Each structure stands twice: as C-alpha cells, then as structure tokens.
GROMACS .gro file of C-alpha atoms in nm:
model
  420
    1UNK     CA    1  -5.230  -1.197   2.276
    2UNK     CA    2  -5.142  -1.414   1.978
    3UNK     CA    3  -4.862  -1.644   2.089
    4UNK     CA    4  -4.753  -1.724   1.735
    5UNK     CA    5  -4.717  -1.358   1.643
    6UNK     CA    6  -4.503  -1.292   1.950
    7UNK     CA    7  -4.286  -1.601   1.896
    8UNK     CA    8  -4.236  -1.507   1.530
    9UNK     CA    9  -4.131  -1.161   1.643
   10UNK     CA   10  -3.877  -1.316   1.883
   11UNK     CA   11  -3.724  -1.519   1.597
   12UNK     CA   12  -3.692  -1.202   1.390
   13UNK     CA   13  -3.526  -1.027   1.685
   14UNK     CA   14  -3.274  -1.311   1.708
   15UNK     CA   15  -3.187  -1.266   1.340
   16UNK     CA   16  -3.160  -0.888   1.377
   17UNK     CA   17  -2.932  -0.921   1.683
   18UNK     CA   18  -2.709  -1.172   1.500
   19UNK     CA   19  -2.690  -0.944   1.195
   20UNK     CA   20  -2.601  -0.634   1.398
   21UNK     CA   21  -2.348  -0.782   1.641
   22UNK     CA   22  -2.180  -0.987   1.367
   23UNK     CA   23  -2.139  -0.664   1.173
   24UNK     CA   24  -1.992  -0.495   1.479
   25UNK     CA   25  -1.764  -0.774   1.606
   26UNK     CA   26  -1.705  -0.996   1.302
   27UNK     CA   27  -1.722  -1.374   1.301
   28UNK     CA   28  -1.752  -1.542   1.641
   29UNK     CA   29  -1.465  -1.772   1.742
   30UNK     CA   30  -1.673  -1.966   1.996
   31UNK     CA   31  -1.762  -2.332   1.950
   32UNK     CA   32  -2.083  -2.407   1.757
   33UNK     CA   33  -2.238  -2.573   2.064
   34UNK     CA   34  -2.178  -2.268   2.282
   35UNK     CA   35  -2.311  -2.031   2.016
   36UNK     CA   36  -2.624  -2.243   1.973
   37UNK     CA   37  -2.678  -2.255   2.350
   38UNK     CA   38  -2.637  -1.877   2.380
   39UNK     CA   39  -2.885  -1.817   2.097
   40UNK     CA   40  -3.137  -2.061   2.249
   41UNK     CA   41  -3.119  -1.907   2.597
   42UNK     CA   42  -3.142  -1.557   2.450
   43UNK     CA   43  -3.449  -1.652   2.246
   44UNK     CA   44  -3.612  -1.817   2.548
   45UNK     CA   45  -3.556  -1.506   2.761
   46UNK     CA   46  -3.701  -1.278   2.492
   47UNK     CA   47  -4.003  -1.507   2.452
   48UNK     CA   48  -4.061  -1.508   2.829
   49UNK     CA   49  -4.044  -1.131   2.843
   50UNK     CA   50  -4.283  -1.095   2.548
   51UNK     CA   51  -4.542  -1.344   2.677
   52UNK     CA   52  -4.527  -1.302   3.053
   53UNK     CA   53  -4.417  -0.946   3.133
   54UNK     CA   54  -4.661  -0.659   3.083
   55UNK     CA   55  -4.466  -0.369   3.237
   56UNK     CA   56  -4.269  -0.187   2.966
   57UNK     CA   57  -3.980  -0.081   3.191
   58UNK     CA   58  -3.921  -0.437   3.309
   59UNK     CA   59  -3.941  -0.573   2.954
   60UNK     CA   60  -3.690  -0.315   2.825
   61UNK     CA   61  -3.450  -0.374   3.116
   62UNK     CA   62  -3.479  -0.750   3.075
   63UNK     CA   63  -3.418  -0.726   2.699
   64UNK     CA   64  -3.113  -0.508   2.759
   65UNK     CA   65  -2.958  -0.755   3.005
   66UNK     CA   66  -3.046  -1.059   2.794
   67UNK     CA   67  -2.902  -0.902   2.478
   68UNK     CA   68  -2.587  -0.790   2.659
   69UNK     CA   69  -2.501  -1.127   2.813
   70UNK     CA   70  -2.595  -1.320   2.498
   71UNK     CA   71  -2.368  -1.098   2.287
   72UNK     CA   72  -2.085  -1.124   2.541
   73UNK     CA   73  -2.103  -1.504   2.553
   74UNK     CA   74  -2.151  -1.541   2.177
   75UNK     CA   75  -1.867  -1.309   2.069
   76UNK     CA   76  -1.650  -1.311   2.387
   77UNK     CA   77  -1.570  -0.940   2.385
   78UNK     CA   78  -1.476  -0.714   2.681
   79UNK     CA   79  -1.771  -0.591   2.885
   80UNK     CA   80  -1.741  -0.226   2.781
   81UNK     CA   81  -1.693  -0.321   2.416
   82UNK     CA   82  -2.015  -0.526   2.433
   83UNK     CA   83  -2.214  -0.268   2.629
   84UNK     CA   84  -2.208   0.013   2.375
   85UNK     CA   85  -2.346  -0.187   2.076
   86UNK     CA   86  -2.608  -0.342   2.307
   87UNK     CA   87  -2.739  -0.003   2.415
   88UNK     CA   88  -2.731   0.115   2.054
   89UNK     CA   89  -2.923  -0.191   1.939
   90UNK     CA   90  -3.198  -0.160   2.203
   91UNK     CA   91  -3.221   0.217   2.165
   92UNK     CA   92  -3.306   0.195   1.797
   93UNK     CA   93  -3.542  -0.094   1.861
   94UNK     CA   94  -3.739   0.129   2.098
   95UNK     CA   95  -3.724   0.426   1.860
   96UNK     CA   96  -3.849   0.208   1.574
   97UNK     CA   97  -4.143   0.075   1.778
   98UNK     CA   98  -4.242   0.420   1.899
   99UNK     CA   99  -4.216   0.573   1.552
  100UNK     CA  100  -4.417   0.296   1.388
  101UNK     CA  101  -4.681   0.307   1.662
  102UNK     CA  102  -4.717   0.682   1.628
  103UNK     CA  103  -4.748   0.669   1.250
  104UNK     CA  104  -5.005   0.388   1.261
  105UNK     CA  105  -5.216   0.570   1.517
  106UNK     CA  106  -5.205   0.877   1.294
  107UNK     CA  107  -5.344   0.652   1.020
  108UNK     CA  108  -5.641   0.567   1.239
  109UNK     CA  109  -5.531   0.240   1.400
  110UNK     CA  110  -5.615   0.231   1.770
  111UNK     CA  111  -5.362   0.151   2.039
  112UNK     CA  112  -5.573  -0.148   2.151
  113UNK     CA  113  -5.547  -0.297   1.801
  114UNK     CA  114  -5.170  -0.244   1.794
  115UNK     CA  115  -5.134  -0.424   2.127
  116UNK     CA  116  -5.395  -0.687   2.042
  117UNK     CA  117  -5.369  -1.026   1.871
  118UNK     CA  118  -5.493  -0.957   1.519
  119UNK     CA  119  -5.348  -0.857   1.187
  120UNK     CA  120  -5.285  -0.503   1.314
  121UNK     CA  121  -5.044  -0.639   1.575
  122UNK     CA  122  -4.860  -0.844   1.313
  123UNK     CA  123  -4.825  -0.547   1.081
  124UNK     CA  124  -4.715  -0.328   1.368
  125UNK     CA  125  -4.442  -0.576   1.470
  126UNK     CA  126  -4.333  -0.627   1.110
  127UNK     CA  127  -4.310  -0.258   1.025
  128UNK     CA  128  -4.121  -0.196   1.348
  129UNK     CA  129  -3.864  -0.468   1.268
  130UNK     CA  130  -3.826  -0.339   0.912
  131UNK     CA  131  -3.752   0.008   1.043
  132UNK     CA  132  -3.517  -0.138   1.303
  133UNK     CA  133  -3.334  -0.331   1.030
  134UNK     CA  134  -3.299  -0.013   0.828
  135UNK     CA  135  -3.152   0.169   1.129
  136UNK     CA  136  -2.907  -0.115   1.201
  137UNK     CA  137  -2.791  -0.123   0.840
  138UNK     CA  138  -2.722   0.252   0.847
  139UNK     CA  139  -2.535   0.221   1.179
  140UNK     CA  140  -2.312  -0.057   1.046
  141UNK     CA  141  -2.245   0.136   0.725
  142UNK     CA  142  -2.137   0.442   0.927
  143UNK     CA  143  -1.928   0.262   1.189
  144UNK     CA  144  -1.735   0.027   0.961
  145UNK     CA  145  -1.365   0.134   0.955
  146UNK     CA  146  -1.324   0.089   0.579
  147UNK     CA  147  -1.621   0.311   0.491
  148UNK     CA  148  -1.563   0.530   0.188
  149UNK     CA  149  -1.771   0.718  -0.066
  150UNK     CA  150  -1.807   0.408  -0.283
  151UNK     CA  151  -1.935   0.203   0.012
  152UNK     CA  152  -2.209   0.457   0.072
  153UNK     CA  153  -2.302   0.455  -0.297
  154UNK     CA  154  -2.327   0.075  -0.297
  155UNK     CA  155  -2.550   0.089   0.012
  156UNK     CA  156  -2.812   0.315  -0.146
  157UNK     CA  157  -2.996   0.044  -0.346
  158UNK     CA  158  -3.041  -0.170  -0.036
  159UNK     CA  159  -3.155   0.131   0.166
  160UNK     CA  160  -3.412   0.214  -0.100
  161UNK     CA  161  -3.544  -0.146  -0.088
  162UNK     CA  162  -3.592  -0.123   0.288
  163UNK     CA  163  -3.765   0.214   0.265
  164UNK     CA  164  -3.995   0.078  -0.005
  165UNK     CA  165  -4.074  -0.225   0.212
  166UNK     CA  166  -4.169  -0.002   0.504
  167UNK     CA  167  -4.396   0.198   0.277
  168UNK     CA  168  -4.564  -0.120   0.150
  169UNK     CA  169  -4.607  -0.239   0.506
  170UNK     CA  170  -4.787   0.080   0.605
  171UNK     CA  171  -4.992   0.065   0.286
  172UNK     CA  172  -5.115  -0.276   0.399
  173UNK     CA  173  -5.313  -0.108   0.676
  174UNK     CA  174  -5.495   0.096   0.416
  175UNK     CA  175  -5.557  -0.225   0.220
  176UNK     CA  176  -5.717  -0.388   0.524
  177UNK     CA  177  -5.926  -0.079   0.592
  178UNK     CA  178  -6.060  -0.105   0.238
  179UNK     CA  179  -6.180  -0.461   0.299
  180UNK     CA  180  -5.906  -0.665   0.131
  181UNK     CA  181  -5.818  -1.016   0.247
  182UNK     CA  182  -5.621  -0.993   0.577
  183UNK     CA  183  -5.461  -1.334   0.516
  184UNK     CA  184  -5.307  -1.214   0.191
  185UNK     CA  185  -5.175  -0.900   0.361
  186UNK     CA  186  -5.041  -1.116   0.641
  187UNK     CA  187  -4.836  -1.330   0.401
  188UNK     CA  188  -4.726  -1.027   0.202
  189UNK     CA  189  -4.594  -0.853   0.512
  190UNK     CA  190  -4.407  -1.157   0.642
  191UNK     CA  191  -4.259  -1.206   0.296
  192UNK     CA  192  -4.127  -0.850   0.292
  193UNK     CA  193  -3.962  -0.892   0.629
  194UNK     CA  194  -3.804  -1.222   0.528
  195UNK     CA  195  -3.671  -1.080   0.199
  196UNK     CA  196  -3.512  -0.780   0.372
  197UNK     CA  197  -3.341  -0.988   0.637
  198UNK     CA  198  -3.205  -1.235   0.380
  199UNK     CA  199  -3.081  -0.953   0.155
  200UNK     CA  200  -2.897  -0.784   0.442
  201UNK     CA  201  -2.748  -1.113   0.559
  202UNK     CA  202  -2.623  -1.206   0.212
  203UNK     CA  203  -2.489  -0.855   0.151
  204UNK     CA  204  -2.292  -0.885   0.475
  205UNK     CA  205  -2.163  -1.232   0.382
  206UNK     CA  206  -2.054  -1.113   0.036
  207UNK     CA  207  -1.881  -0.810   0.186
  208UNK     CA  208  -1.686  -1.028   0.428
  209UNK     CA  209  -1.595  -1.272   0.153
  210UNK     CA  210  -1.461  -0.983  -0.056
  211UNK     CA  211  -1.254  -0.851   0.235
  212UNK     CA  212  -1.123  -1.201   0.310
  213UNK     CA  213  -1.021  -1.245  -0.054
  214UNK     CA  214  -0.834  -0.914  -0.052
  215UNK     CA  215  -0.654  -1.012   0.270
  216UNK     CA  216  -0.564  -1.351   0.122
  217UNK     CA  217  -0.421  -1.189  -0.190
  218UNK     CA  218  -0.224  -0.944   0.020
  219UNK     CA  219  -0.093  -1.223   0.242
  220UNK     CA  220   0.010  -1.422  -0.065
  221UNK     CA  221   0.190  -1.122  -0.208
  222UNK     CA  222   0.361  -1.053   0.124
  223UNK     CA  223   0.465  -1.418   0.152
  224UNK     CA  224   0.615  -1.405  -0.197
  225UNK     CA  225   0.814  -1.093  -0.111
  226UNK     CA  226   0.938  -1.253   0.212
  227UNK     CA  227   1.034  -1.569   0.024
  228UNK     CA  228   1.227  -1.367  -0.234
  229UNK     CA  229   1.399  -1.179   0.046
  230UNK     CA  230   1.518  -1.492   0.226
  231UNK     CA  231   1.626  -1.647  -0.103
  232UNK     CA  232   1.821  -1.328  -0.168
  233UNK     CA  233   1.978  -1.349   0.180
  234UNK     CA  234   2.095  -1.702   0.106
  235UNK     CA  235   2.242  -1.588  -0.225
  236UNK     CA  236   2.414  -1.297  -0.050
  237UNK     CA  237   2.569  -1.533   0.203
  238UNK     CA  238   2.713  -1.744  -0.078
  239UNK     CA  239   2.832  -1.430  -0.258
  240UNK     CA  240   2.988  -1.302   0.064
  241UNK     CA  241   3.186  -1.622   0.114
  242UNK     CA  242   3.302  -1.606  -0.248
  243UNK     CA  243   3.378  -1.235  -0.212
  244UNK     CA  244   3.598  -1.284   0.093
  245UNK     CA  245   3.780  -1.561  -0.087
  246UNK     CA  246   3.849  -1.328  -0.381
  247UNK     CA  247   3.948  -1.040  -0.151
  248UNK     CA  248   4.204  -1.254   0.028
  249UNK     CA  249   4.346  -1.358  -0.307
  250UNK     CA  250   4.359  -0.999  -0.434
  251UNK     CA  251   4.507  -0.871  -0.106
  252UNK     CA  252   4.787  -1.127  -0.127
  253UNK     CA  253   4.851  -1.024  -0.486
  254UNK     CA  254   4.854  -0.654  -0.395
  255UNK     CA  255   5.097  -0.710  -0.108
  256UNK     CA  256   5.329  -0.887  -0.349
  257UNK     CA  257   5.291  -0.612  -0.612
  258UNK     CA  258   5.342  -0.333  -0.358
  259UNK     CA  259   5.654  -0.513  -0.230
  260UNK     CA  260   5.791  -0.523  -0.585
  261UNK     CA  261   5.677  -0.159  -0.642
  262UNK     CA  262   5.470  -0.261  -0.947
  263UNK     CA  263   5.215   0.022  -0.920
  264UNK     CA  264   5.041  -0.042  -1.252
  265UNK     CA  265   4.958  -0.403  -1.170
  266UNK     CA  266   4.855  -0.301  -0.815
  267UNK     CA  267   4.614  -0.044  -0.964
  268UNK     CA  268   4.458  -0.304  -1.194
  269UNK     CA  269   4.418  -0.543  -0.902
  270UNK     CA  270   4.248  -0.270  -0.699
  271UNK     CA  271   4.001  -0.208  -0.983
  272UNK     CA  272   3.914  -0.577  -0.988
  273UNK     CA  273   3.837  -0.560  -0.615
  274UNK     CA  274   3.611  -0.258  -0.668
  275UNK     CA  275   3.423  -0.434  -0.947
  276UNK     CA  276   3.331  -0.717  -0.710
  277UNK     CA  277   3.153  -0.498  -0.449
  278UNK     CA  278   2.854  -0.380  -0.664
  279UNK     CA  279   2.729  -0.739  -0.673
  280UNK     CA  280   2.594  -0.692  -0.319
  281UNK     CA  281   2.496  -0.327  -0.354
  282UNK     CA  282   2.125  -0.403  -0.354
  283UNK     CA  283   2.135  -0.578  -0.015
  284UNK     CA  284   1.936  -0.398   0.256
  285UNK     CA  285   1.998  -0.446   0.627
  286UNK     CA  286   1.794  -0.216   0.852
  287UNK     CA  287   1.753  -0.466   1.135
  288UNK     CA  288   1.380  -0.506   1.066
  289UNK     CA  289   1.305  -0.819   0.863
  290UNK     CA  290   0.982  -0.694   0.704
  291UNK     CA  291   1.129  -0.360   0.597
  292UNK     CA  292   1.440  -0.535   0.468
  293UNK     CA  293   1.230  -0.772   0.258
  294UNK     CA  294   1.016  -0.497   0.105
  295UNK     CA  295   1.311  -0.268   0.032
  296UNK     CA  296   1.530  -0.548  -0.102
  297UNK     CA  297   1.250  -0.655  -0.333
  298UNK     CA  298   1.200  -0.291  -0.437
  299UNK     CA  299   1.569  -0.231  -0.500
  300UNK     CA  300   1.598  -0.540  -0.719
  301UNK     CA  301   1.289  -0.433  -0.914
  302UNK     CA  302   1.426  -0.078  -0.946
  303UNK     CA  303   1.765  -0.203  -1.061
  304UNK     CA  304   1.601  -0.405  -1.338
  305UNK     CA  305   1.430  -0.096  -1.485
  306UNK     CA  306   1.714   0.151  -1.429
  307UNK     CA  307   1.575   0.331  -1.123
  308UNK     CA  308   1.795   0.428  -0.827
  309UNK     CA  309   1.663   0.387  -0.471
  310UNK     CA  310   1.809   0.597  -0.190
  311UNK     CA  311   1.671   0.470   0.143
  312UNK     CA  312   1.733   0.631   0.482
  313UNK     CA  313   1.598   0.401   0.752
  314UNK     CA  314   1.613   0.440   1.127
  315UNK     CA  315   1.371   0.207   1.310
  316UNK     CA  316   1.378  -0.052   1.587
  317UNK     CA  317   1.418  -0.414   1.487
  318UNK     CA  318   1.101  -0.499   1.685
  319UNK     CA  319   0.888  -0.221   1.540
  320UNK     CA  320   0.544  -0.229   1.708
  321UNK     CA  321   0.327  -0.181   1.401
  322UNK     CA  322   0.099  -0.418   1.207
  323UNK     CA  323   0.317  -0.601   0.954
  324UNK     CA  324   0.041  -0.621   0.693
  325UNK     CA  325  -0.027  -0.246   0.706
  326UNK     CA  326   0.344  -0.166   0.685
  327UNK     CA  327   0.372  -0.394   0.385
  328UNK     CA  328   0.079  -0.220   0.214
  329UNK     CA  329   0.211   0.130   0.285
  330UNK     CA  330   0.574   0.078   0.182
  331UNK     CA  331   0.506  -0.178  -0.091
  332UNK     CA  332   0.237   0.021  -0.273
  333UNK     CA  333   0.410   0.358  -0.255
  334UNK     CA  334   0.740   0.204  -0.364
  335UNK     CA  335   0.581   0.022  -0.658
  336UNK     CA  336   0.402   0.342  -0.763
  337UNK     CA  337   0.724   0.545  -0.739
  338UNK     CA  338   0.921   0.298  -0.951
  339UNK     CA  339   0.646   0.288  -1.214
  340UNK     CA  340   0.630   0.668  -1.224
  341UNK     CA  341   1.007   0.693  -1.271
  342UNK     CA  342   0.990   0.458  -1.569
  343UNK     CA  343   0.784   0.722  -1.752
  344UNK     CA  344   1.041   0.997  -1.694
  345UNK     CA  345   1.245   1.068  -2.007
  346UNK     CA  346   1.559   1.186  -1.825
  347UNK     CA  347   1.721   0.859  -1.713
  348UNK     CA  348   1.961   1.036  -1.475
  349UNK     CA  349   1.671   1.178  -1.272
  350UNK     CA  350   1.504   0.843  -1.209
  351UNK     CA  351   1.577   0.848  -0.838
  352UNK     CA  352   1.342   0.745  -0.556
  353UNK     CA  353   1.419   0.884  -0.210
  354UNK     CA  354   1.277   0.689   0.088
  355UNK     CA  355   1.286   0.807   0.448
  356UNK     CA  356   1.158   0.600   0.740
  357UNK     CA  357   1.225   0.724   1.092
  358UNK     CA  358   1.095   0.615   1.429
  359UNK     CA  359   1.069   0.896   1.681
  360UNK     CA  360   0.919   0.810   2.020
  361UNK     CA  361   0.564   0.693   1.939
  362UNK     CA  362   0.568   0.823   1.583
  363UNK     CA  363   0.673   0.655   1.262
  364UNK     CA  364   0.759   0.906   0.991
  365UNK     CA  365   0.761   0.781   0.633
  366UNK     CA  366   0.824   0.982   0.319
  367UNK     CA  367   0.888   0.880  -0.040
  368UNK     CA  368   0.972   1.115  -0.328
  369UNK     CA  369   1.006   1.047  -0.697
  370UNK     CA  370   0.999   1.239  -1.027
  371UNK     CA  371   0.706   1.190  -1.260
  372UNK     CA  372   0.620   1.278  -1.616
  373UNK     CA  373   0.354   1.550  -1.621
  374UNK     CA  374   0.252   1.458  -1.975
  375UNK     CA  375   0.229   1.081  -1.926
  376UNK     CA  376  -0.116   0.927  -1.902
  377UNK     CA  377  -0.145   0.704  -1.593
  378UNK     CA  378  -0.230   0.339  -1.642
  379UNK     CA  379  -0.557   0.224  -1.484
  380UNK     CA  380  -0.499   0.129  -1.122
  381UNK     CA  381  -0.133   0.235  -1.124
  382UNK     CA  382   0.087   0.544  -1.092
  383UNK     CA  383  -0.044   0.667  -0.759
  384UNK     CA  384  -0.395   0.540  -0.833
  385UNK     CA  385  -0.564   0.243  -0.671
  386UNK     CA  386  -0.258   0.154  -0.462
  387UNK     CA  387  -0.270   0.486  -0.280
  388UNK     CA  388  -0.634   0.424  -0.187
  389UNK     CA  389  -0.524   0.111  -0.003
  390UNK     CA  390  -0.242   0.306   0.160
  391UNK     CA  391  -0.477   0.582   0.277
  392UNK     CA  392  -0.718   0.323   0.417
  393UNK     CA  393  -0.434   0.168   0.623
  394UNK     CA  394  -0.316   0.508   0.746
  395UNK     CA  395  -0.666   0.611   0.855
  396UNK     CA  396  -0.727   0.275   1.022
  397UNK     CA  397  -0.406   0.320   1.224
  398UNK     CA  398  -0.499   0.679   1.324
  399UNK     CA  399  -0.227   0.833   1.110
  400UNK     CA  400  -0.200   1.125   0.870
  401UNK     CA  401  -0.114   1.122   0.502
  402UNK     CA  402  -0.036   1.410   0.266
  403UNK     CA  403   0.044   1.414  -0.104
  404UNK     CA  404   0.212   1.700  -0.288
  405UNK     CA  405   0.318   1.757  -0.649
  406UNK     CA  406   0.574   2.031  -0.698
  407UNK     CA  407   0.831   2.090  -0.971
  408UNK     CA  408   0.779   1.744  -1.120
  409UNK     CA  409   0.831   1.568  -0.784
  410UNK     CA  410   0.563   1.345  -0.633
  411UNK     CA  411   0.588   1.344  -0.253
  412UNK     CA  412   0.396   1.113  -0.019
  413UNK     CA  413   0.437   1.191   0.351
  414UNK     CA  414   0.286   0.969   0.622
  415UNK     CA  415   0.283   1.002   1.000
  416UNK     CA  416   0.178   0.690   1.193
  417UNK     CA  417   0.097   0.655   1.562
  418UNK     CA  418   0.279   0.354   1.705
  419UNK     CA  419   0.093   0.384   2.034
  420UNK     CA  420  -0.232   0.291   1.855
   0.00000   0.00000   0.00000
C-alpha cells in the first residue's frame, strides 16, 4: 500500500464532500474553528479507515458514519435532512469505484494491481473520483430548486469536460501499457483531477454569487417600495388632517346655507367637498403592510400613465407567506399589466383587475389586463422575464400558475399553498 496515494485520495474525498454538501445545504453558518475541526476529524477518520481497515463492509460503514456526523456538525442540519444526502453521496462513491474497477479489469488491468501501490492504483483512484465528481455534479443540477432548461444547457460544457477527463484517465492505462513514462502519466492524471475539482468549485461559487446579487437587487427594490409606501402614508396622514379641517369648514358653511335655503351655494359647496376626496383615492389599506406597499406603489404608477387599478383583497394581516416571494409575484405581474395597458389604444379599457383571496390554507391570486395583440413586446417586459421569476417563486412554494389569453385579455391565475 502506498501511503501517499491513499492520503491524497482522502484529501480529494474531503473536497468532494465539501462540494456536494455545500451544494445541498448552502453556506455553513458554523464558526470557522468548528468547521476546521470537523473537517480535520473527518479526514483523520477517512485516513484511518483507508490505511488500517481491510474489510470492505467495515470501511463502507465507517465512511458512512464519519461522513454523516461530519456533515451534521459542519452544516448543523436535522438528522433526517443530513442522512439522505449522506447515503446518496456514499452510494455514488461506491458505484463509481465499482464501475471504474470493472472497466479497468476489462482493459486488462488485474485486481491485484488496482489494489496495489503502483501507478495503476493511482489511476484507479483518480478515475473513480472523477466519475464520482461527475455524478455529484449531475445530482446537484437535478436537485437544485431553481433548475430550468437554461441551467441544464449551461451545465453541458462542464459535463463534457468531466467526461473527457475520464476518457483521458482511462487512456492513460493504455499509455502505460505501451511503455510510456509512468511519472508523466501520474502528473497528468493528478492534474486532470485538480482541474475538474477547481472548475466545479468555481462554478458553484459563481452561481451562488449570481443568486446573491439577484436577491440583493430584489431586496433593494423591495426596500424602495416599502420606503415609498411609508412616505406615502405620512403624506396621507397630513392630507387627512387637512381634509378634516376643510370638511369641518365646508360643513359649517353648508349648515349656514341650508338654514338660509340658499340651495345654489350649498350645491357649489358640496362639489368642493367632492373634489377634495380624490386626493386620497390611491391609498390602499388591506391590513397587510407588504400588500399595501406593493399595491399603493402600483396604483401611483398606474395613475401616472392613465391606467385604472381595481383591487379586491381579502387576506389576514399576518399572512403566513414569504414576503420576498409575495413581492416578486404581485410586483412583477402588476408591473407587466400596467406596461401592457400602456400599449392599448383604447384609453377607456386600460383597466387592471386584481384579486387576492385567502381561503383556509390557499392563497388565490389573479390579475387581468387588456393587451395590444399587434404590439411588439419590449425585451424582458410585457409578460416576459418578470413572469419567469414569478413562475420560479410559485414552483418553489409548491403552487400552481396558469396563463390565458382570450379576447384581448391577459389573465394570470396563481394558487399558493400557505401550509408549505
């Protein structure tokens, strides 16, 4: 047994485990010291099993337990949540080793050489870890909640690199059999493994950075809407105080005019009172702060472009639903509806109907608006990119979404499960 080959394999296994469980659970919130201690103990256990234990069943069982407890300490997840990825990780590690061993024996490499301490053992371990990495990458791509067709397309180049690396690794055996320098093949194989691990790690880091940037932009947008809402509330309070002052003045005047039977002046005074009320017509008060902020912002935006909003809202003030997702769903569909109405020639038909009802554990949301069949949509707008974000939120929250276009009316209907 070559100790350095086995220890190098353990280091690679540590990197593979970190890559897989980070992809499953996200960034660990534990202290750096605790994470370092967990990784060190895990590596020491794997090294002990590789160097001291010969019985396969004991090694597999020990690896399973060591991986499970290391992942649980490192990421601090519930036991059942940690158990499933652990079994999945070890299962594909075993499948990769068996598959690589079978293929290499079919190529003429003996089992003794594969289990020995020479270059054959190194190539066997390397090809097995490359195949394991490929399997883990596919698993993460399939199980990620925001997977879509474009994510799969972006994953193909990396998958092809890993497949090519595995092919080159197997071709190295043929190179050795033909008398080429084993040292060169050794370095070449280790280089391939290193490159693949680094590529996967950086791809994962870039993906997380992109998601974090999108969340930051969304949070900034949501904060701006909330700020505008509260500023609007403050303005409404000032307008309300002024309004009541005017109403009292007009009421006193009307009482005097009615007493003197001056109907014409009383009528003019009444018209002045009516003209005051539209100033606060765009205020929204559903009892839910987030919904109020989004709808108030939408109604002000609609009023500026000549679009009428007709909301019908019936929800609890403490609605148990992710605020960010609700902001994405209502905000995007409302923005799209207003933009679509702006392209409708008939000004009188520029009306957006919004319905939001809470019924037991269901949240029913529907928004309807007219649209111009002949208008060319702007890139990323008019029910384009925004609806992709909406659909992603709906699917993540186990809901259903349907879109219909009938008689010039665009209808988005969404059912959300509040029970999660």
